[in-house]
XYZ file of C-alpha atoms in Angstrom:
685
model
C 123.623 72.610 47.549
C 121.761 72.278 50.835
C 121.931 68.645 51.959
C 119.860 66.756 54.512
C 122.764 67.151 56.946
C 122.304 70.919 56.808
C 118.604 70.536 57.600
C 119.538 68.326 60.546
C 121.931 71.004 61.800
C 119.098 73.550 61.657
C 116.913 71.219 63.733
C 119.670 70.641 66.309
C 120.283 74.382 66.540
C 116.580 75.066 67.208
C 116.459 72.233 69.778
C 119.519 73.652 71.521
C 117.942 77.114 71.526
C 114.984 75.706 73.494
C 117.231 74.528 76.319
C 119.343 77.695 76.261
C 116.217 79.845 76.638
C 114.926 77.494 79.355
C 118.267 77.755 81.186
C 117.970 81.532 81.098
C 114.567 81.218 82.784
C 116.012 78.806 85.387
C 118.838 81.166 86.316
C 116.697 83.582 88.308
C 118.407 83.060 91.662
C 115.263 81.720 93.389
C 114.299 78.080 94.191
C 111.639 77.963 91.471
C 114.056 79.246 88.825
C 116.402 76.320 89.525
C 113.728 73.651 89.033
C 113.936 71.925 85.617
C 110.812 71.858 83.480
C 110.121 68.155 83.930
C 110.543 68.393 87.745
C 108.121 71.269 88.317
C 105.144 68.943 88.795
C 106.973 66.934 91.467
C 108.177 70.174 93.032
C 104.592 71.439 93.309
C 103.511 68.078 94.751
C 106.225 68.320 97.428
C 105.024 71.829 98.253
C 101.441 70.543 98.544
C 102.541 67.746 100.891
C 104.460 70.241 103.029
C 101.482 72.606 103.020
C 99.160 69.813 104.190
C 101.564 68.874 106.996
C 101.998 72.475 108.137
C 98.261 73.159 108.114
C 97.680 70.023 110.185
C 100.232 71.263 112.729
C 98.795 74.775 112.568
C 95.349 73.485 113.541
C 96.756 72.402 116.940
C 98.511 75.684 117.682
C 97.100 78.718 119.487
C 96.219 81.746 117.436
C 95.935 85.459 117.986
C 92.415 86.513 118.881
C 91.116 89.984 119.565
C 91.325 90.421 123.307
C 88.423 92.902 123.369
C 90.641 95.017 125.583
C 88.975 98.123 126.895
C 92.087 99.305 128.688
C 95.728 98.450 129.472
C 96.981 98.531 125.874
C 100.585 98.354 127.071
C 103.638 100.613 127.266
C 104.075 103.649 124.990
C 107.286 105.649 125.069
C 107.435 109.398 124.984
C 107.830 111.096 121.593
C 111.264 112.333 120.507
C 112.546 114.142 117.400
C 113.741 111.948 114.540
C 117.518 111.499 114.285
C 119.342 110.785 111.025
C 122.227 108.946 112.700
C 122.021 106.185 115.272
C 122.936 107.674 118.667
C 125.673 106.161 120.800
C 123.458 106.273 123.891
C 119.936 104.775 124.036
C 117.036 107.159 123.564
C 114.750 105.184 125.891
C 115.466 102.669 128.656
C 113.082 100.302 130.452
C 114.077 98.300 133.552
C 112.074 95.266 134.659
C 112.700 94.103 138.222
C 112.133 90.529 139.383
C 113.537 87.998 141.806
C 114.684 84.821 140.128
C 117.353 82.701 141.771
C 117.939 80.416 138.798
C 116.665 79.179 135.425
C 116.120 82.400 133.532
C 115.353 80.659 130.249
C 113.487 83.031 127.962
C 112.380 86.641 127.624
C 109.358 87.559 125.490
C 108.289 90.878 123.997
C 104.700 91.030 122.733
C 104.065 93.829 120.179
C 101.309 96.327 120.788
C 98.273 96.409 118.499
C 97.405 99.394 116.333
C 93.736 99.810 117.164
C 93.255 102.508 114.544
C 92.787 99.788 111.923
C 90.246 96.977 111.731
C 92.861 94.245 111.283
C 94.925 95.725 114.172
C 98.475 95.295 112.813
C 101.553 95.559 115.008
C 102.321 98.987 116.392
C 105.571 100.730 117.256
C 107.903 97.746 117.755
C 111.475 99.041 118.342
C 113.824 98.839 115.365
C 117.264 99.110 117.030
C 117.699 97.919 120.589
C 119.786 95.962 123.077
C 118.557 93.686 125.906
C 120.806 93.049 128.918
C 120.173 90.582 131.737
C 121.508 91.622 135.158
C 122.007 88.693 137.528
C 121.480 88.904 141.289
C 125.229 89.157 141.796
C 125.321 92.260 139.550
C 126.920 90.564 136.514
C 125.584 91.554 133.102
C 125.013 89.570 129.920
C 123.649 90.884 126.612
C 120.969 88.484 125.381
C 120.022 90.486 122.248
C 121.840 93.195 120.328
C 120.067 94.706 117.314
C 121.948 97.986 117.070
C 123.633 97.258 113.734
C 120.497 96.603 111.708
C 116.729 96.912 112.000
C 114.840 94.129 113.699
C 112.354 92.476 111.290
C 108.794 93.610 111.854
C 107.110 90.835 113.898
C 103.589 92.102 113.272
C 101.397 91.023 116.206
C 103.325 87.885 117.096
C 105.513 87.560 120.231
C 109.295 87.747 119.926
C 111.481 85.339 121.924
C 115.025 85.878 123.200
C 117.086 83.172 124.926
C 117.859 83.771 128.600
C 121.076 83.180 130.502
C 119.933 80.070 132.374
C 121.065 81.624 135.677
C 119.657 84.045 138.191
C 117.970 87.279 137.252
C 117.441 90.546 139.029
C 116.791 93.047 136.213
C 116.049 93.092 132.514
C 117.374 96.267 130.850
C 115.810 97.188 127.495
C 117.711 99.971 125.687
C 116.063 101.359 122.540
C 118.250 103.309 120.105
C 115.757 103.722 117.293
C 111.993 103.408 117.366
C 109.195 103.823 114.845
C 108.867 107.082 112.925
C 105.373 108.474 112.450
C 104.273 112.030 111.827
C 107.846 113.311 111.987
C 108.329 111.932 115.505
C 109.973 108.822 116.885
C 108.596 106.446 119.538
C 108.173 102.780 120.391
C 105.424 100.719 122.020
C 105.065 97.230 123.520
C 102.077 95.274 124.763
C 103.730 92.960 127.284
C 107.109 91.753 128.562
C 107.298 88.213 129.995
C 110.084 86.370 131.818
C 110.005 82.554 131.700
C 111.660 80.090 134.025
C 111.719 76.330 133.577
C 107.986 75.826 134.024
C 106.053 79.081 134.118
C 106.071 82.801 133.438
C 107.358 84.867 136.335
C 105.507 87.922 137.526
C 107.592 91.063 137.125
C 107.723 92.966 140.386
C 108.394 96.524 139.191
C 109.122 98.604 136.127
C 111.057 101.821 135.653
C 111.290 103.701 132.351
C 113.159 106.804 131.238
C 110.264 108.300 129.268
C 106.759 106.887 129.289
C 103.622 108.251 127.704
C 101.261 107.889 130.644
C 97.605 107.906 129.654
C 95.652 105.494 131.926
C 93.629 103.413 131.522
C 95.083 102.877 128.033
C 98.855 103.415 128.092
C 101.128 103.133 131.106
C 104.472 101.590 132.034
C 102.683 99.339 134.538
C 100.642 97.790 131.706
C 103.861 96.276 130.300
C 103.999 93.795 133.237
C 100.297 93.155 133.959
C 100.313 89.892 131.927
C 97.355 91.131 129.892
C 97.906 90.996 126.159
C 96.105 91.963 122.990
C 96.516 88.405 121.677
C 93.507 86.890 123.395
C 93.146 84.049 125.901
C 96.076 81.640 126.378
C 94.255 78.708 124.862
C 95.076 76.231 122.159
C 93.083 74.150 119.720
C 89.537 72.949 120.151
C 89.133 69.940 122.419
C 88.021 66.715 120.811
C 84.597 65.393 121.662
C 82.052 67.522 123.503
C 83.796 69.693 126.120
C 81.807 71.134 128.990
C 80.519 74.605 128.337
C 81.672 77.572 130.377
C 80.113 77.907 133.846
C 77.265 80.470 133.742
C 74.663 81.139 136.423
C 72.023 83.901 136.533
C 70.183 85.285 139.577
C 67.220 87.612 139.917
C 68.821 89.283 142.939
C 72.358 89.771 144.095
C 73.488 86.378 145.382
C 75.604 85.831 148.441
C 79.262 85.057 148.144
C 79.969 81.968 146.074
C 82.703 79.800 147.639
C 84.635 77.294 145.528
C 86.881 74.775 147.320
C 89.380 72.875 145.144
C 91.206 69.716 146.231
C 94.589 69.007 144.649
C 94.682 65.498 146.144
C 98.113 66.117 147.710
C 100.255 69.003 148.734
C 102.005 70.687 145.813
C 103.585 74.055 145.099
C 100.988 76.413 143.622
C 102.556 79.349 141.787
C 99.569 80.870 139.984
C 95.777 80.808 139.968
C 94.333 81.915 136.599
C 90.697 82.928 136.120
C 89.447 82.679 132.526
C 86.419 84.767 131.471
C 83.442 82.997 129.933
C 81.879 83.416 126.509
C 78.273 84.671 126.355
C 75.891 81.839 125.368
C 73.908 84.086 123.043
C 76.975 84.690 120.876
C 76.866 88.425 121.571
C 80.315 89.896 122.182
C 80.354 91.084 125.815
C 83.865 91.673 127.200
C 84.309 90.081 130.648
C 80.846 88.563 130.580
C 79.682 87.701 134.141
C 83.157 88.124 135.610
C 83.002 88.801 139.386
C 84.139 92.159 140.662
C 85.810 90.718 143.788
C 87.608 87.510 144.696
C 89.346 86.270 147.879
C 92.013 83.552 147.760
C 92.701 81.250 150.699
C 95.185 78.342 150.589
C 95.262 75.524 153.186
C 97.948 72.968 153.889
C 96.126 69.818 155.091
C 92.680 70.721 156.429
C 90.376 73.227 154.704
C 88.553 75.932 156.640
C 90.995 75.553 159.535
C 92.420 78.963 160.428
C 95.604 77.311 161.655
C 96.098 75.619 158.259
C 95.850 78.852 156.251
C 99.010 79.283 154.169
C 98.092 82.361 152.119
C 95.256 84.877 151.900
C 94.850 87.302 148.984
C 92.053 89.855 148.737
C 91.293 91.093 145.226
C 88.493 93.668 145.196
C 87.231 96.053 142.528
C 88.663 93.864 139.764
C 88.663 95.619 136.359
C 86.804 94.120 133.429
C 89.322 91.611 132.017
C 87.912 91.754 128.531
C 89.205 88.637 126.823
C 92.204 88.285 129.124
C 93.051 86.067 132.050
C 93.106 87.445 135.601
C 96.065 85.951 137.482
C 96.481 85.724 141.241
C 99.903 84.744 142.520
C 100.055 81.612 144.678
C 103.606 82.500 145.689
C 104.586 78.838 145.216
C 102.932 77.857 148.490
C 103.035 74.140 149.384
C 99.318 73.372 149.851
C 96.560 70.879 149.050
C 93.454 73.040 149.284
C 92.641 76.229 147.370
C 89.517 78.183 148.230
C 88.116 81.027 146.088
C 85.313 83.277 147.261
C 83.547 85.271 144.522
C 81.232 88.257 144.931
C 80.049 91.487 143.323
C 78.491 89.981 140.202
C 77.608 92.182 137.161
C 74.141 92.578 135.696
C 73.289 91.424 132.163
C 69.782 91.804 130.761
C 68.401 92.636 134.203
C 69.879 89.568 135.920
C 72.930 89.127 138.126
C 75.320 86.890 136.265
C 78.292 84.841 137.449
C 80.336 83.318 134.616
C 83.822 81.803 134.360
C 85.471 79.806 131.607
C 88.054 78.049 133.800
C 89.902 78.158 137.104
C 93.426 76.932 136.338
C 96.009 76.150 139.015
C 99.630 76.071 137.997
C 102.751 74.828 139.673
C 105.547 73.536 137.519
C 102.691 72.663 135.174
C 98.916 72.880 135.068
C 97.657 71.051 138.152
C 94.889 68.484 138.272
C 92.197 69.234 140.858
C 88.578 68.516 141.700
C 85.730 70.552 143.132
C 85.453 69.601 146.801
C 82.541 71.946 147.522
C 80.596 74.722 145.849
C 78.021 77.070 147.286
C 76.449 77.807 143.954
C 74.434 75.812 141.489
C 74.939 74.378 138.035
C 77.569 72.168 136.509
C 80.530 73.368 138.509
C 82.918 70.778 137.006
C 83.076 73.073 133.970
C 85.336 75.304 136.082
C 88.122 72.673 136.243
C 87.807 70.798 132.915
C 90.905 72.523 131.480
C 88.906 74.235 128.755
C 87.694 77.761 128.290
C 85.344 78.840 125.511
C 85.598 75.244 124.228
C 89.399 75.530 123.762
C 92.246 73.845 125.610
C 93.755 75.959 128.407
C 97.527 76.449 128.036
C 100.208 77.682 130.414
C 101.433 81.162 129.483
C 104.873 80.028 128.336
C 103.462 77.212 126.192
C 100.910 79.589 124.685
C 103.520 82.227 123.782
C 105.823 79.627 122.225
C 102.834 78.267 120.316
C 102.136 81.731 118.882
C 105.783 82.047 117.838
C 105.589 78.639 116.167
C 102.364 79.687 114.393
C 104.113 82.794 113.088
C 106.895 80.650 111.636
C 104.438 78.229 110.023
C 102.274 81.003 108.579
C 105.333 82.660 107.059
C 106.354 79.329 105.547
C 102.822 78.763 104.233
C 102.950 82.202 102.617
C 106.257 81.225 101.028
C 104.745 77.939 99.818
C 101.770 79.752 98.297
C 104.139 82.164 96.555
C 106.371 79.326 95.335
C 103.395 77.396 93.972
C 102.159 80.440 92.048
C 105.678 81.093 90.778
C 106.069 77.426 89.818
C 102.892 77.484 87.733
C 103.977 80.760 86.139
C 107.489 79.374 85.646
C 106.119 76.300 83.872
C 103.827 78.494 81.780
C 106.757 80.663 80.688
C 108.870 77.633 79.800
C 106.044 75.985 77.845
C 105.342 79.261 76.072
C 109.018 79.531 75.183
C 109.048 75.873 74.142
C 106.063 76.359 71.845
C 107.725 79.411 70.322
C 110.944 77.471 69.751
C 109.046 74.433 68.438
C 107.072 76.714 66.118
C 110.314 78.303 64.965
C 111.795 74.829 64.481
C 108.813 73.667 62.427
C 108.917 76.872 60.399
C 112.667 76.396 59.876
C 112.153 72.812 58.745
C 109.343 73.849 56.383
C 111.472 76.648 54.939
C 114.455 74.295 54.669
C 112.267 71.712 52.896
C 110.938 74.347 50.493
C 114.475 75.577 49.806
C 115.627 72.021 49.296
C 112.770 71.320 46.882
C 113.524 74.567 45.050
C 117.177 73.594 44.769
C 116.218 70.148 43.533
C 113.999 71.702 40.872
C 116.760 74.102 39.839
C 119.289 71.286 39.735
C 116.890 69.237 37.624
C 116.305 72.171 35.284
C 120.067 72.776 35.037
C 120.712 69.136 34.217
C 117.960 69.211 31.611
C 119.454 72.384 30.128
C 122.921 70.824 30.039
C 121.557 67.705 28.364
C 119.763 69.785 25.729
C 122.893 71.854 25.023
C 124.991 68.692 24.723
C 122.441 67.237 22.322
C 122.396 70.470 20.308
C 126.171 70.580 20.203
C 126.671 66.904 19.451
C 123.805 66.320 17.028
C 122.857 69.603 15.368
C 126.363 71.104 15.579
C 127.994 68.102 13.955
C 125.341 67.997 11.230
C 125.796 71.697 10.450
C 129.567 71.244 10.386
C 129.201 68.319 8.020
C 126.901 70.332 5.749
C 129.422 73.181 5.630
C 132.263 70.793 4.683
C 130.168 69.080 2.019
C 129.002 72.416 0.557
C 132.601 73.682 0.441
C 133.759 70.501 -1.296
C 130.956 70.671 -3.845
C 131.712 74.348 -4.427
C 135.274 73.509 -5.476
C 134.134 70.819 -7.899
C 131.119 72.668 -9.348
C 131.236 73.092 -13.158
C 129.000 76.119 -13.632
C 129.519 79.501 -11.960
C 125.914 79.740 -10.813
C 126.113 76.375 -9.074
C 129.404 77.315 -7.469
C 127.882 80.560 -6.128
C 124.848 78.739 -4.700
C 127.022 76.117 -3.043
C 129.236 78.840 -1.562
C 126.157 80.544 -0.164
C 125.047 77.232 1.337
C 128.447 76.661 2.903
C 128.372 80.188 4.358
C 124.919 79.649 5.834
C 126.021 76.338 7.348
C 129.129 77.868 8.927
C 127.116 80.836 10.241
C 124.479 78.534 11.744
C 127.171 76.360 13.314
C 128.815 79.451 14.851
C 125.450 80.672 16.163
C 124.735 77.258 17.668
C 128.096 77.220 19.427
C 127.399 80.690 20.858
C 123.982 79.592 22.112
C 125.499 76.538 23.814
C 128.219 78.716 25.304
C 125.725 81.224 26.693
C 123.519 78.496 28.174
C 126.477 77.065 30.089
C 127.229 80.413 31.742
C 125.384 82.447 34.335
C 127.142 85.631 33.165
C 129.317 86.778 30.256
C 132.605 88.540 30.854
C 134.337 90.779 28.299
C 137.478 88.620 27.625
C 135.291 85.518 27.025
C 133.029 87.506 24.679
C 135.983 88.691 22.621
C 137.221 85.107 22.311
C 133.778 84.081 21.017
C 133.869 86.942 18.452
C 137.225 85.720 17.253
C 135.977 82.100 16.984
C 132.909 83.254 14.979
C 135.219 85.244 12.691
C 137.371 82.148 12.030
C 134.338 79.956 11.304
C 132.354 82.349 9.131
C 135.306 83.794 7.178
C 136.932 80.451 6.638
C 139.356 80.593 3.725
C 140.348 84.249 4.181
C 143.509 85.689 5.679
C 142.406 86.818 9.139
C 143.912 88.876 11.977
C 142.112 89.534 15.262
C 143.718 92.055 17.589
C 142.572 92.604 21.203
C 144.145 94.097 24.353
C 146.767 91.999 26.120
C 145.231 92.898 29.514
C 141.540 93.019 28.756
C 139.390 94.200 31.716
C 137.680 91.214 33.350
C 134.233 92.769 33.646
C 130.755 91.326 33.218
C 128.781 92.504 30.173
C 125.039 93.242 30.528
C 122.951 90.591 28.784
C 121.140 93.104 26.550
C 124.413 94.629 25.351
C 125.883 91.199 24.774
C 122.934 90.191 22.578
C 123.094 93.369 20.463
C 126.881 93.120 20.113
C 126.721 89.499 18.927
C 123.945 90.257 16.431
C 125.804 93.338 15.165
C 129.043 91.394 14.666
C 127.187 88.513 13.055
C 125.646 90.864 10.495
C 129.023 92.475 9.793
C 130.690 89.110 9.149
C 127.766 87.987 7.032
C 127.999 91.066 4.801
C 131.761 90.639 4.466
C 131.445 86.982 3.521
C 128.618 87.552 1.022
C 129.381 90.840 -0.641
C 132.971 92.038 0.023
C 134.796 89.504 -2.173
C 137.709 90.070 0.205
C 140.761 87.881 0.721
C 141.953 89.557 3.893
C 140.072 90.776 6.958
C 141.529 92.612 9.991
C 139.512 92.858 13.217
C 140.813 94.933 16.132
C 139.380 95.651 19.587
C 140.482 98.550 21.785
C 139.396 99.448 25.306
C 140.262 102.992 26.343
C 138.962 105.393 29.020
C 136.681 106.854 26.343
C 135.042 103.483 25.682
C 134.998 100.250 23.694
C 136.038 100.318 20.004
C 135.526 97.434 17.534
C 136.964 97.882 14.044
C 136.604 95.544 11.049
C 138.629 96.211 7.825
C 138.650 94.182 4.583
C 140.408 94.498 1.212
C 137.277 93.727 -0.759
C 135.535 95.466 -3.572
C 133.987 98.224 -1.485
C 130.730 99.867 -2.512
C 128.974 103.120 -3.021
C 127.085 103.895 0.177
C 124.423 105.846 -1.703
C 123.592 102.770 -3.799
C 123.343 100.280 -0.925
C 120.244 98.074 -0.992
C 118.273 97.058 2.131
C 119.503 93.496 1.947
C 122.907 94.496 3.228
C 121.444 95.271 6.695
C 123.382 98.526 7.309
C 120.316 100.279 8.753
C 119.772 97.389 11.174
C 123.413 97.552 12.260
C 123.183 101.317 12.899
C 120.028 100.835 14.956
C 121.722 98.160 17.037
C 124.660 100.467 17.627
C 122.275 103.176 18.815
C 120.438 100.733 21.075
C 123.791 99.849 22.614
C 124.324 103.547 23.325
C 127.143 103.806 20.781
C 127.584 104.675 17.141
C 128.693 103.004 13.917
C 131.062 104.646 11.377
C 131.428 103.317 7.804
C 134.247 104.136 5.350
C 134.085 102.537 1.888
C 134.340 103.249 -1.795
C 134.214 101.045 -4.874
C 137.511 99.141 -5.259
C 138.954 100.424 -1.915
C 137.629 97.936 0.645
C 135.514 98.692 3.686
C 136.221 99.920 7.229
C 133.469 99.430 9.815
C 133.931 100.997 13.307
C 131.659 100.496 16.385
C 132.230 102.747 19.407
C 130.469 102.248 22.785
C 131.077 104.463 25.852
C 132.693 102.641 28.777
C 129.891 103.457 31.264
C 127.267 101.992 28.952
C 129.388 98.931 28.339
C 129.506 98.173 32.065
C 126.131 99.670 32.932
C 127.990 101.083 36.009
C 129.580 104.499 36.574
C 132.023 103.585 39.345
C 133.465 100.293 38.066
C 137.288 100.365 37.884
C 138.950 99.263 34.674
C 142.420 98.668 33.362
C 143.250 98.563 29.682
C 146.013 98.609 27.152
C 145.615 99.727 23.586
C 148.641 97.844 22.434
C 147.282 95.412 19.808
C 148.232 91.792 19.681
C 147.793 89.112 17.016
C 145.915 85.891 17.645
C 146.782 82.947 15.402
C 144.275 83.629 12.622
C 145.437 81.807 9.508
C 144.285 81.165 6.018
C 142.427 77.990 5.499
C 145.085 76.581 3.125
C 147.742 77.269 5.807
C 145.864 75.299 8.469
């Protein structure tokens, strides 16, 4: 019987299944899959805190902006056939010449932009390459070697490689595998930059093995012009209200505009950077108001003194810078005064326009300066407020490193966004699984409760049935037995023959009823009836009903232990009951032999008495022979009767073996050797 402990085991099993299924979801090999269900909320909160921190840092970093370049896209290699195997020798080589006596710290490669698409993704970055630094003494050191595997696609963001820290004469870029497009192989770069301790060095010359020369768009020289497709080297917006870009308009071509800057003391000036302005109307105009010519003069102590001139640079016919900075080398001169003379101003909307976002002087860092004199008009301090287009001006090296940092943060933010989505989905899957398991658990408990209630009802019904059978056996059975004994005793003492016959009939009816009651009790106590047990019950009925006669009951020594169909059992008991009843009432026999045989042909039950016999043709309905024949036919067998007046009676019932078992393939084992069971006369008992 199913106990409450079994129900508890079902509940524990279902509970365990929940955690097993959850563990299977955790074991996905990714960070989210290893987070337990009850920690997912805290995990998402940690991701949100990290996201907030990264976005706050990202707001202060420079970002890639369309440079509005009209020319100088960068370097594009020549096209070569695609190779299946990586060659031992480089397919393209690029040499960058410079003069650096010490502190070669970093080397940057800025990817070219694919201008065929609106979002301008990265274009043609080399996949397998090696970068070698050649010092001024001729020694070589490999600073990057990506020949064994493809370099990850950087998109539009700059790529940084650590320098040697020493002197530098040449950077050698060897490309072994480029980008494949249209069945051809090539590579492209926007800019190559060499950084020392404090600033980006100007590369003096470039030599390449195979360059796709198509000025003014692609050329080897554009790899070292310090113009990029990433926009102005500026950072975040300046707090407060920064000065706007310097913009002046004239109805006629103005004279040269001279700007004199005072550094306050003599310092080394390595670079002068001119930032283009942003149109005030908001219309995109590349290089708005940028002068076509500029002359640089640098003075040691006294400005405008020819004897104090340290450096003079004439820059005429300047190209439109687009959204890029124009740099003029200061050659690290030790000066205090820097004078810039601007001329050749462009026309916008019918007016000559002079516009600049910033004039930045750089030594080891951005230098502080003031406007000592200015020939023009307007708020000239906007030229030295360290802002351009409302954004903070950055040195080139700081700007490039800021872009690299932004790339790292944006990748991490993309990972955080993915992890948060996966965490929510992970929690949803676990909860869905949990609800399924909980539903299965509830269903299991309900089914277990229903089974338990069903078992309780069956147990109660069985106990009630057992109590009723005990009551029948103890009360009714004992009363019937007592009636049979009393009727038998009265029969022996009866004076008249008619009374003696009636009392004998009463005793017979009492014994028959007692035998029937015992059989009913026996059947109630059993779920099935097997052949040996049934034969024993036939023998017991014979002894009770034919009490006082000499009895023998023969049955096989090794009777097959098979279950008898309930319908056949009922007919067989009723048939045998009728046979015994007829023998007891009408045969006037003193001896009865009953034998049972089980052979391959079937089951055979024979009953023989030494009674008076009878004429079959004169049999009346009360003897029940027709009923017995019908029962034999219903059992699938037949009944044979042999009798004659004064010669006793032989009654034979034969049932085929297959019908007896109601199965065609059931094995059986039998012996026809009869045996005697202790059937005795009543006076011998």
